[in-house]
């Protein structure tokens, strides 16, 4: 398939051997996350953890990966990113099993779901896509930092955002009422806002944690269940008119795998990549230091209510 981004990096031939490295993939039971787990397994990652809210899909994904790859060490941990308590249990479980964490893929997300709140009372896109991952990162940070000096390679966090950050409302993030369903916004604005937050938060994390690389990225437009049937039909038609196809989940995992494994000098921390290896096409708002700091401080305040 010819696409503007899929030809530049191949999961199979360009990923270095990942022996010894431990990885977590949120939303690793389906779509791009599952393809990422498969690519990690093929590259001999030491231990892959699928964090998913759905045990049945998690088990099915592990079985599928095991049937295609000889003896991967792969473990399912239940984690519902809409619940701080569930995230805390998942982080505790992980920390009991593994003393190290080399690669964290913040991949799970909801997109264009109806108005709602997470179990802790935040707008549902923002609560799952940004705040849930922010808590997971916070709880895993001691393990990530402990891993840094142990190997000559980087410890990296890949944050799946989207080119649809531009759906965010005017002002970028409407911080004042994130503890409502934000009925004044469209679902596109709510999704775009959460994905802009992914980019801004990654940038701020990168500024504060210089020994870890944090890489926000767009995976491409990928044929997964995050889109409803009608959206897929529409997008397929638009892409065909342009002479392209939607990416497969395996192709969609390439930017994540590139960010996780490309040579240190080629990957900048805190910079948004879209497509593979191309930095700097991110939103102007991602350069808005004031907004990034405001988001950081709000996020810390909210997370500290739970774990402070
Ligand atoms: N597909 C695209 O064209 C596209 C474009 C731009 C960006 N992205 C980004 O790529 C990432 C992967 O998406 P995808 O396309 O692979 O879609 P997907 O197959 O729907 O994957 C999303 C994953 O997130 C999980 N998830 C949703 N809510 C969760 C929660 N509360 N707790 C834990 N896990 C939860 C889902 O689990 P369940 O199966 O239990 O729902 C699913 O495994 C997302 O961050 C998305 O925003 C995708």
Short mmCIF file of C-alpha atoms in Angstrom, two decimals, residues 82-295:
data_model
loop_
_atom_site.label_atom_id
_atom_site.label_comp_id
_atom_site.label_asym_id
_atom_site.label_seq_id
_atom_site.Cartn_x
_atom_site.Cartn_y
_atom_site.Cartn_z
CA UNK A 82 -11.47 6.16 33.66
CA UNK A 83 -10.82 5.17 37.29
CA UNK A 84 -7.91 6.46 39.39
CA UNK A 85 -8.31 3.49 41.74
CA UNK A 86 -7.99 1.04 38.85
CA UNK A 87 -4.89 2.85 37.52
CA UNK A 88 -3.32 2.73 40.98
CA UNK A 89 -4.00 -1.02 41.26
CA UNK A 90 -2.49 -1.58 37.80
CA UNK A 91 0.66 0.41 38.64
CA UNK A 92 1.03 -1.45 41.95
CA UNK A 93 0.64 -4.82 40.18
CA UNK A 94 3.22 -3.85 37.56
CA UNK A 95 5.70 -2.62 40.17
CA UNK A 96 5.39 -5.90 42.06
CA UNK A 97 6.22 -7.90 38.92
CA UNK A 98 8.88 -5.77 37.24
CA UNK A 99 11.71 -3.73 38.76
CA UNK A 100 12.27 -1.90 35.44
CA UNK A 101 10.32 -0.14 32.69
CA UNK A 102 12.02 0.89 29.45
CA UNK A 103 9.15 1.74 27.12
CA UNK A 104 5.72 3.10 28.07
CA UNK A 105 3.21 3.47 25.24
CA UNK A 106 0.33 5.76 26.30
CA UNK A 107 -1.87 4.46 23.53
CA UNK A 108 -5.42 3.92 24.84
CA UNK A 109 -8.09 6.50 24.08
CA UNK A 110 -11.74 7.14 23.53
CA UNK A 111 -12.86 9.26 20.58
CA UNK A 112 -16.15 11.03 19.93
CA UNK A 113 -17.99 9.20 22.70
CA UNK A 114 -21.22 10.70 24.10
CA UNK A 115 -21.07 13.29 26.86
CA UNK A 116 -19.99 11.68 30.10
CA UNK A 117 -17.75 11.73 33.14
CA UNK A 118 -15.03 9.37 34.30
CA UNK A 119 -15.54 7.52 37.57
CA UNK A 120 -13.65 10.35 39.30
CA UNK A 121 -15.84 13.01 37.73
CA UNK A 122 -13.84 14.44 34.80
CA UNK A 123 -14.98 15.05 31.20
CA UNK A 124 -14.66 11.59 29.72
CA UNK A 125 -12.24 12.24 26.81
CA UNK A 126 -10.01 14.41 28.98
CA UNK A 127 -10.24 12.07 31.96
CA UNK A 128 -9.22 8.94 30.03
CA UNK A 129 -6.96 10.28 27.28
CA UNK A 130 -5.02 12.83 29.34
CA UNK A 131 -5.63 12.55 33.09
CA UNK A 132 -5.66 8.74 33.30
CA UNK A 133 -2.35 8.56 31.45
CA UNK A 134 -0.92 11.41 33.54
CA UNK A 135 -1.67 9.43 36.71
CA UNK A 136 -0.19 6.25 35.23
CA UNK A 137 2.99 8.12 34.26
CA UNK A 138 3.21 9.68 37.74
CA UNK A 139 2.87 6.30 39.45
CA UNK A 140 5.38 4.63 37.13
CA UNK A 141 7.90 7.49 37.14
CA UNK A 142 10.01 6.07 39.99
CA UNK A 143 10.43 2.81 38.04
CA UNK A 144 11.16 4.66 34.78
CA UNK A 145 13.79 6.81 36.50
CA UNK A 146 15.31 3.78 38.21
CA UNK A 147 15.68 2.13 34.80
CA UNK A 148 17.57 5.05 33.19
CA UNK A 149 21.10 4.31 34.42
CA UNK A 150 20.86 0.57 33.86
CA UNK A 151 21.25 0.43 30.05
CA UNK A 152 23.00 2.35 27.33
CA UNK A 153 19.66 2.99 25.58
CA UNK A 154 16.97 5.54 26.45
CA UNK A 155 13.93 5.08 28.58
CA UNK A 156 11.05 6.46 26.49
CA UNK A 157 7.37 7.34 26.83
CA UNK A 158 5.38 7.37 23.59
CA UNK A 159 2.17 9.44 23.78
CA UNK A 160 -0.33 8.77 21.02
CA UNK A 161 -1.96 12.03 20.07
CA UNK A 162 -3.53 12.87 16.72
CA UNK A 163 -3.41 15.37 13.90
CA UNK A 164 -6.93 16.19 15.13
CA UNK A 165 -5.49 18.30 17.93
CA UNK A 166 -6.85 21.03 15.65
CA UNK A 167 -10.39 20.05 16.69
CA UNK A 168 -9.64 21.60 20.10
CA UNK A 169 -11.83 24.59 20.96
CA UNK A 170 -10.63 28.16 20.75
CA UNK A 171 -8.24 28.70 23.63
CA UNK A 172 -7.00 25.11 23.38
CA UNK A 173 -8.10 23.68 26.72
CA UNK A 174 -11.09 24.94 28.68
CA UNK A 175 -9.60 24.15 32.06
CA UNK A 176 -12.25 25.76 34.26
CA UNK A 177 -14.99 23.20 33.75
CA UNK A 178 -13.18 19.92 33.10
CA UNK A 179 -15.18 18.48 35.98
CA UNK A 180 -18.35 18.73 33.92
CA UNK A 181 -19.38 16.98 30.70
CA UNK A 182 -18.62 20.26 28.89
CA UNK A 183 -21.96 20.29 27.09
CA UNK A 184 -21.10 23.58 25.39
CA UNK A 185 -18.41 21.78 23.32
CA UNK A 186 -18.93 19.33 20.46
CA UNK A 187 -17.57 15.80 20.87
CA UNK A 188 -14.91 16.69 18.26
CA UNK A 189 -13.81 19.64 20.40
CA UNK A 190 -13.70 17.46 23.52
CA UNK A 191 -11.55 14.82 21.75
CA UNK A 192 -9.28 17.47 20.15
CA UNK A 193 -8.85 19.17 23.53
CA UNK A 194 -7.74 15.91 25.18
CA UNK A 195 -5.28 15.17 22.39
CA UNK A 196 -3.84 18.69 22.47
CA UNK A 197 -3.37 18.08 26.20
CA UNK A 198 -1.37 14.93 25.35
CA UNK A 199 1.06 17.05 23.29
CA UNK A 200 1.32 19.90 25.80
CA UNK A 201 1.77 17.53 28.74
CA UNK A 202 4.45 15.53 26.91
CA UNK A 203 6.31 18.76 26.21
CA UNK A 204 6.16 19.83 29.84
CA UNK A 205 7.14 16.34 31.08
CA UNK A 206 10.13 16.43 28.74
CA UNK A 207 11.19 19.77 30.21
CA UNK A 208 10.96 18.43 33.75
CA UNK A 209 12.45 14.94 33.22
CA UNK A 210 15.54 15.38 31.08
CA UNK A 211 16.81 11.81 31.41
CA UNK A 212 13.74 10.28 29.77
CA UNK A 213 12.53 10.86 26.21
CA UNK A 214 8.83 11.71 25.93
CA UNK A 215 7.51 11.60 22.39
CA UNK A 216 4.02 12.69 21.36
CA UNK A 217 3.01 11.48 17.91
CA UNK A 218 0.27 10.95 15.33
CA UNK A 219 -0.06 7.34 14.14
CA UNK A 220 -1.70 8.18 10.80
CA UNK A 221 -5.33 7.54 9.88
CA UNK A 222 -5.71 3.89 10.78
CA UNK A 223 -8.47 1.35 10.23
CA UNK A 224 -9.37 0.50 13.84
CA UNK A 225 -12.48 0.35 15.98
CA UNK A 226 -11.90 3.83 17.37
CA UNK A 227 -13.93 5.04 14.40
CA UNK A 228 -17.55 4.04 14.00
CA UNK A 229 -18.64 2.19 10.86
CA UNK A 230 -19.93 5.36 9.18
CA UNK A 231 -16.79 7.37 9.90
CA UNK A 232 -14.67 4.56 8.44
CA UNK A 233 -16.84 4.37 5.32
CA UNK A 234 -16.55 8.12 4.81
CA UNK A 235 -12.79 8.23 5.43
CA UNK A 236 -12.13 5.21 3.20
CA UNK A 237 -13.98 6.95 0.36
CA UNK A 238 -12.09 10.23 0.89
CA UNK A 239 -8.73 8.44 1.02
CA UNK A 240 -9.46 6.35 -2.09
CA UNK A 241 -10.25 9.55 -3.99
CA UNK A 242 -6.79 10.77 -2.97
CA UNK A 243 -5.23 7.48 -4.10
CA UNK A 244 -4.56 6.18 -0.57
CA UNK A 245 -5.98 3.61 1.81
CA UNK A 246 -6.45 3.84 5.55
CA UNK A 247 -3.41 2.40 7.31
CA UNK A 248 -3.60 -1.08 8.81
CA UNK A 249 -3.03 -1.29 12.59
CA UNK A 250 0.46 -2.70 11.85
CA UNK A 251 1.25 0.36 9.71
CA UNK A 252 -0.33 2.55 12.39
CA UNK A 253 2.07 1.11 14.99
CA UNK A 254 5.13 2.19 12.99
CA UNK A 255 5.38 5.72 14.33
CA UNK A 256 5.15 4.40 17.90
CA UNK A 257 7.83 1.80 17.20
CA UNK A 258 10.02 4.33 15.41
CA UNK A 259 9.76 6.72 18.37
CA UNK A 260 10.54 3.88 20.78
CA UNK A 261 13.57 2.54 18.94
CA UNK A 262 15.13 5.08 16.57
CA UNK A 263 18.69 6.10 17.43
CA UNK A 264 18.87 8.53 20.33
CA UNK A 265 20.12 11.46 18.21
CA UNK A 266 17.20 11.16 15.75
CA UNK A 267 14.42 11.53 18.32
CA UNK A 268 13.84 14.79 20.18
CA UNK A 269 12.10 14.71 23.52
CA UNK A 270 8.89 16.71 23.93
CA UNK A 271 8.48 17.24 20.18
CA UNK A 272 5.43 16.03 18.25
CA UNK A 273 6.11 13.68 15.32
CA UNK A 274 3.80 13.42 12.30
CA UNK A 275 4.52 11.44 10.17
CA UNK A 276 7.42 9.19 11.14
CA UNK A 277 10.61 11.13 11.80
CA UNK A 278 9.05 14.50 10.92
CA UNK A 279 9.10 16.91 13.85
CA UNK A 280 7.54 20.27 14.25
CA UNK A 281 4.18 19.93 12.45
CA UNK A 282 2.42 20.14 15.80
CA UNK A 283 -0.02 22.76 16.91
CA UNK A 284 1.09 26.34 17.55
CA UNK A 285 -0.70 25.89 20.87
CA UNK A 286 1.87 23.21 21.76
CA UNK A 287 4.45 26.01 21.85
CA UNK A 288 2.23 27.91 24.29
CA UNK A 289 4.34 27.63 27.42
CA UNK A 290 1.74 29.36 29.59
CA UNK A 291 -0.96 26.89 28.56
CA UNK A 292 1.41 23.94 29.10
CA UNK A 293 2.30 25.16 32.59
CA UNK A 294 -1.35 25.85 33.41
CA UNK A 295 -2.24 22.30 32.30
#
